[in-house]
Amino acid sequence: MPYSPAVLLDEMRIPVLRVWLRDTWGAWSPVHRKIVIATGLSPVQERCVLAHELEHVLCDDAACGFGVLGVHQERRADLEAARKLVALSDLAAAAGWAPDVRAAAAALGVTERVLRIRLHDLRGEGWPWPAASERARRRGSPRHGRRGDPPLIS
């Protein structure tokens, strides 16, 4: 069974509220013990956002978005979510046939951003899709996805 952050949050009795958000896709409120996610996300985007926010819940993060500690918490949440969403065996299978990061992400049920975080974690710098990673390097940090995309996190 694939990793399901929504099921885990439900088991933990952490409510997920869907509201219009202008500049982010999700946020964890430790004070209210609720997660807020943006309306209009695709199922893949929602799964990835929930995985990220679940990592904040599991670590009892309270400083998200503020200062150096907030940056550390965001990066850790990104990395742990990507590790849980993209299993090595699934990544290896996709690498055998997928022509690029976009196709692999779609097959793996994650956003391109999450797949890039996972690939960077493996120190592959885009392996096995070097052309895609080179384009990402020319555009800027792979942490931020495509231009114009709001951040996935709060």
PDB file of C-alpha atoms in Angstrom:
ATOM      1  CA  MET A   1       0.000   0.000   0.000  1.00  0.00           C
ATOM      2  CA  PRO A   2       1.452   3.424  -0.929  1.00  0.00           C
ATOM      3  CA  TYR A   3       2.357   5.914   1.771  1.00  0.00           C
ATOM      4  CA  SER A   4      -0.765   7.879   2.717  1.00  0.00           C
ATOM      5  CA  PRO A   5      -0.222  10.934   4.897  1.00  0.00           C
ATOM      6  CA  ALA A   6      -3.981  11.642   4.866  1.00  0.00           C
ATOM      7  CA  VAL A   7      -4.691   8.281   6.532  1.00  0.00           C
ATOM      8  CA  LEU A   8      -1.983   8.857   9.152  1.00  0.00           C
ATOM      9  CA  LEU A   9      -3.303  12.336   9.939  1.00  0.00           C
ATOM     10  CA  ASP A  10      -6.799  10.913  10.281  1.00  0.00           C
ATOM     11  CA  GLU A  11      -5.522   8.219  12.657  1.00  0.00           C
ATOM     12  CA  MET A  12      -3.786  10.942  14.682  1.00  0.00           C
ATOM     13  CA  ARG A  13      -7.035  12.939  14.722  1.00  0.00           C
ATOM     14  CA  ILE A  14      -5.354  15.955  13.117  1.00  0.00           C
ATOM     15  CA  PRO A  15      -8.023  17.822  11.127  1.00  0.00           C
ATOM     16  CA  VAL A  16      -7.214  19.036   7.631  1.00  0.00           C
ATOM     17  CA  LEU A  17      -9.035  22.184   6.573  1.00  0.00           C
ATOM     18  CA  ARG A  18      -9.234  23.217   2.931  1.00  0.00           C
ATOM     19  CA  VAL A  19      -9.365  26.969   2.379  1.00  0.00           C
ATOM     20  CA  TRP A  20      -8.289  29.491  -0.230  1.00  0.00           C
ATOM     21  CA  LEU A  21      -4.632  30.356   0.358  1.00  0.00           C
ATOM     22  CA  ARG A  22      -2.913  33.092  -1.596  1.00  0.00           C
ATOM     23  CA  ASP A  23       0.782  32.306  -1.292  1.00  0.00           C
ATOM     24  CA  THR A  24       1.285  28.798   0.056  1.00  0.00           C
ATOM     25  CA  TRP A  25      -0.131  25.331  -0.404  1.00  0.00           C
ATOM     26  CA  GLY A  26      -0.272  24.303   3.230  1.00  0.00           C
ATOM     27  CA  ALA A  27       0.400  25.181   6.865  1.00  0.00           C
ATOM     28  CA  TRP A  28       0.578  23.425  10.221  1.00  0.00           C
ATOM     29  CA  SER A  29      -0.837  25.240  13.246  1.00  0.00           C
ATOM     30  CA  PRO A  30       0.597  23.686  16.403  1.00  0.00           C
ATOM     31  CA  VAL A  31      -1.547  25.987  18.563  1.00  0.00           C
ATOM     32  CA  HIS A  32      -4.787  24.756  16.968  1.00  0.00           C
ATOM     33  CA  ARG A  33      -3.421  21.288  16.103  1.00  0.00           C
ATOM     34  CA  LYS A  34      -4.799  21.607  12.581  1.00  0.00           C
ATOM     35  CA  ILE A  35      -3.419  21.558   9.071  1.00  0.00           C
ATOM     36  CA  VAL A  36      -4.685  24.007   6.496  1.00  0.00           C
ATOM     37  CA  ILE A  37      -4.209  23.286   2.812  1.00  0.00           C
ATOM     38  CA  ALA A  38      -5.138  25.268  -0.258  1.00  0.00           C
ATOM     39  CA  THR A  39      -8.290  24.482  -2.177  1.00  0.00           C
ATOM     40  CA  GLY A  40      -7.864  23.462  -5.779  1.00  0.00           C
ATOM     41  CA  LEU A  41      -4.803  21.252  -5.345  1.00  0.00           C
ATOM     42  CA  SER A  42      -4.578  18.140  -7.475  1.00  0.00           C
ATOM     43  CA  PRO A  43      -4.607  14.806  -5.596  1.00  0.00           C
ATOM     44  CA  VAL A  44      -0.845  14.524  -6.152  1.00  0.00           C
ATOM     45  CA  GLN A  45      -0.181  18.043  -4.863  1.00  0.00           C
ATOM     46  CA  GLU A  46      -2.411  17.452  -1.846  1.00  0.00           C
ATOM     47  CA  ARG A  47      -0.646  14.195  -0.976  1.00  0.00           C
ATOM     48  CA  CYS A  48       2.750  15.891  -1.163  1.00  0.00           C
ATOM     49  CA  VAL A  49       1.637  18.882   0.919  1.00  0.00           C
ATOM     50  CA  LEU A  50       0.070  16.624   3.543  1.00  0.00           C
ATOM     51  CA  ALA A  51       3.259  14.547   3.731  1.00  0.00           C
ATOM     52  CA  HIS A  52       5.269  17.718   4.351  1.00  0.00           C
ATOM     53  CA  GLU A  53       2.861  19.054   6.979  1.00  0.00           C
ATOM     54  CA  LEU A  54       2.709  15.638   8.669  1.00  0.00           C
ATOM     55  CA  GLU A  55       6.472  15.862   9.207  1.00  0.00           C
ATOM     56  CA  HIS A  56       5.913  19.129  11.089  1.00  0.00           C
ATOM     57  CA  VAL A  57       3.291  17.370  13.244  1.00  0.00           C
ATOM     58  CA  LEU A  58       5.580  14.416  13.963  1.00  0.00           C
ATOM     59  CA  CYS A  59       8.408  16.737  15.044  1.00  0.00           C
ATOM     60  CA  ASP A  60       6.104  19.083  16.954  1.00  0.00           C
ATOM     61  CA  ASP A  61       7.471  22.026  14.963  1.00  0.00           C
ATOM     62  CA  ALA A  62       6.393  25.449  16.128  1.00  0.00           C
ATOM     63  CA  ALA A  63       8.738  27.895  14.399  1.00  0.00           C
ATOM     64  CA  CYS A  64       7.858  27.184  10.765  1.00  0.00           C
ATOM     65  CA  GLY A  65       8.665  30.141   8.576  1.00  0.00           C
ATOM     66  CA  PHE A  66      10.569  32.094  11.225  1.00  0.00           C
ATOM     67  CA  GLY A  67      14.344  32.509  11.275  1.00  0.00           C
ATOM     68  CA  VAL A  68      17.061  29.922  10.979  1.00  0.00           C
ATOM     69  CA  LEU A  69      15.147  27.332  13.004  1.00  0.00           C
ATOM     70  CA  GLY A  70      12.163  27.694  10.672  1.00  0.00           C
ATOM     71  CA  VAL A  71      14.361  27.171   7.611  1.00  0.00           C
ATOM     72  CA  HIS A  72      15.854  24.057   9.203  1.00  0.00           C
ATOM     73  CA  GLN A  73      12.386  22.703  10.012  1.00  0.00           C
ATOM     74  CA  GLU A  74      11.148  23.341   6.471  1.00  0.00           C
ATOM     75  CA  ARG A  75      14.121  21.588   4.885  1.00  0.00           C
ATOM     76  CA  ARG A  76      13.814  18.624   7.230  1.00  0.00           C
ATOM     77  CA  ALA A  77      10.071  18.347   6.528  1.00  0.00           C
ATOM     78  CA  ASP A  78      10.759  18.473   2.767  1.00  0.00           C
ATOM     79  CA  LEU A  79      13.427  15.799   2.984  1.00  0.00           C
ATOM     80  CA  GLU A  80      11.547  13.396   5.252  1.00  0.00           C
ATOM     81  CA  ALA A  81       8.352  13.748   3.224  1.00  0.00           C
ATOM     82  CA  ALA A  82      10.253  13.071  -0.021  1.00  0.00           C
ATOM     83  CA  ARG A  83      11.905  10.001   1.499  1.00  0.00           C
ATOM     84  CA  LYS A  84       8.542   8.575   2.520  1.00  0.00           C
ATOM     85  CA  LEU A  85       6.776   9.462  -0.718  1.00  0.00           C
ATOM     86  CA  VAL A  86       9.463   8.111  -3.075  1.00  0.00           C
ATOM     87  CA  ALA A  87      10.717   4.634  -2.231  1.00  0.00           C
ATOM     88  CA  LEU A  88      14.086   3.691  -3.703  1.00  0.00           C
ATOM     89  CA  SER A  89      12.666   0.604  -5.380  1.00  0.00           C
ATOM     90  CA  ASP A  90       9.948   2.663  -7.071  1.00  0.00           C
ATOM     91  CA  LEU A  91      12.482   5.285  -8.142  1.00  0.00           C
ATOM     92  CA  ALA A  92      14.738   2.609  -9.628  1.00  0.00           C
ATOM     93  CA  ALA A  93      11.823   1.141 -11.575  1.00  0.00           C
ATOM     94  CA  ALA A  94      10.827   4.558 -12.959  1.00  0.00           C
ATOM     95  CA  ALA A  95      14.429   5.312 -13.875  1.00  0.00           C
ATOM     96  CA  GLY A  96      14.388   2.279 -16.153  1.00  0.00           C
ATOM     97  CA  TRP A  97      11.775   3.700 -18.498  1.00  0.00           C
ATOM     98  CA  ALA A  98      10.870   7.332 -17.698  1.00  0.00           C
ATOM     99  CA  PRO A  99      12.378   9.774 -20.192  1.00  0.00           C
ATOM    100  CA  ASP A 100      12.519  12.693 -17.736  1.00  0.00           C
ATOM    101  CA  VAL A 101      11.690  13.959 -14.250  1.00  0.00           C
ATOM    102  CA  ARG A 102       8.166  15.000 -15.258  1.00  0.00           C
ATOM    103  CA  ALA A 103       7.217  11.504 -16.426  1.00  0.00           C
ATOM    104  CA  ALA A 104       8.874   9.866 -13.425  1.00  0.00           C
ATOM    105  CA  ALA A 105       7.099  12.194 -10.972  1.00  0.00           C
ATOM    106  CA  ALA A 106       3.746  11.449 -12.592  1.00  0.00           C
ATOM    107  CA  ALA A 107       4.388   7.701 -12.403  1.00  0.00           C
ATOM    108  CA  LEU A 108       5.489   7.950  -8.775  1.00  0.00           C
ATOM    109  CA  GLY A 109       2.482  10.050  -7.768  1.00  0.00           C
ATOM    110  CA  VAL A 110       4.526  13.032  -6.556  1.00  0.00           C
ATOM    111  CA  THR A 111       5.245  16.557  -7.729  1.00  0.00           C
ATOM    112  CA  GLU A 112       8.400  17.248  -9.706  1.00  0.00           C
ATOM    113  CA  ARG A 113       9.626  19.326  -6.762  1.00  0.00           C
ATOM    114  CA  VAL A 114       9.310  16.383  -4.356  1.00  0.00           C
ATOM    115  CA  LEU A 115      11.092  14.084  -6.797  1.00  0.00           C
ATOM    116  CA  ARG A 116      13.921  16.620  -7.214  1.00  0.00           C
ATOM    117  CA  ILE A 117      14.287  16.847  -3.413  1.00  0.00           C
ATOM    118  CA  ARG A 118      14.518  13.037  -3.249  1.00  0.00           C
ATOM    119  CA  LEU A 119      17.038  12.897  -6.070  1.00  0.00           C
ATOM    120  CA  HIS A 120      19.152  15.596  -4.445  1.00  0.00           C
ATOM    121  CA  ASP A 121      18.996  13.626  -1.189  1.00  0.00           C
ATOM    122  CA  LEU A 122      20.546  10.710  -3.042  1.00  0.00           C
ATOM    123  CA  ARG A 123      23.310  13.036  -4.259  1.00  0.00           C
ATOM    124  CA  GLY A 124      22.303  12.180  -7.802  1.00  0.00           C
ATOM    125  CA  GLU A 125      21.821  15.807  -8.842  1.00  0.00           C
ATOM    126  CA  GLY A 126      19.088  14.747 -11.231  1.00  0.00           C
ATOM    127  CA  TRP A 127      20.105  11.159 -11.807  1.00  0.00           C
ATOM    128  CA  PRO A 128      19.066   9.532 -14.042  1.00  0.00           C
ATOM    129  CA  TRP A 129      17.769  12.626 -15.845  1.00  0.00           C
ATOM    130  CA  PRO A 130      20.818  14.909 -16.135  1.00  0.00           C
ATOM    131  CA  ALA A 131      19.296  17.250 -18.721  1.00  0.00           C
ATOM    132  CA  ALA A 132      16.408  18.044 -16.384  1.00  0.00           C
ATOM    133  CA  SER A 133      18.731  18.741 -13.470  1.00  0.00           C
ATOM    134  CA  GLU A 134      20.890  21.003 -15.637  1.00  0.00           C
ATOM    135  CA  ARG A 135      17.814  23.063 -16.578  1.00  0.00           C
ATOM    136  CA  ALA A 136      16.903  23.308 -12.886  1.00  0.00           C
ATOM    137  CA  ARG A 137      20.416  24.507 -12.025  1.00  0.00           C
ATOM    138  CA  ARG A 138      20.239  27.217 -14.689  1.00  0.00           C
ATOM    139  CA  ARG A 139      16.866  28.395 -13.344  1.00  0.00           C
ATOM    140  CA  GLY A 140      17.910  28.321  -9.700  1.00  0.00           C
ATOM    141  CA  SER A 141      17.588  26.084  -6.701  1.00  0.00           C
ATOM    142  CA  PRO A 142      15.635  22.831  -7.218  1.00  0.00           C
ATOM    143  CA  ARG A 143      13.904  23.509  -3.873  1.00  0.00           C
ATOM    144  CA  HIS A 144      11.563  26.023  -5.418  1.00  0.00           C
ATOM    145  CA  GLY A 145      10.003  24.104  -8.299  1.00  0.00           C
ATOM    146  CA  ARG A 146       8.931  25.875 -11.463  1.00  0.00           C
ATOM    147  CA  ARG A 147       8.815  29.637 -11.721  1.00  0.00           C
ATOM    148  CA  GLY A 148       5.501  31.039 -10.586  1.00  0.00           C
ATOM    149  CA  ASP A 149       4.616  28.050  -8.417  1.00  0.00           C
ATOM    150  CA  PRO A 150       3.767  29.023  -4.852  1.00  0.00           C
ATOM    151  CA  PRO A 151       5.816  27.310  -2.175  1.00  0.00           C
ATOM    152  CA  LEU A 152       4.392  24.006  -0.991  1.00  0.00           C
ATOM    153  CA  ILE A 153       4.913  24.869   2.621  1.00  0.00           C
ATOM    154  CA  SER A 154       4.293  27.417   5.268  1.00  0.00           C
TER     155      SER A 154
END
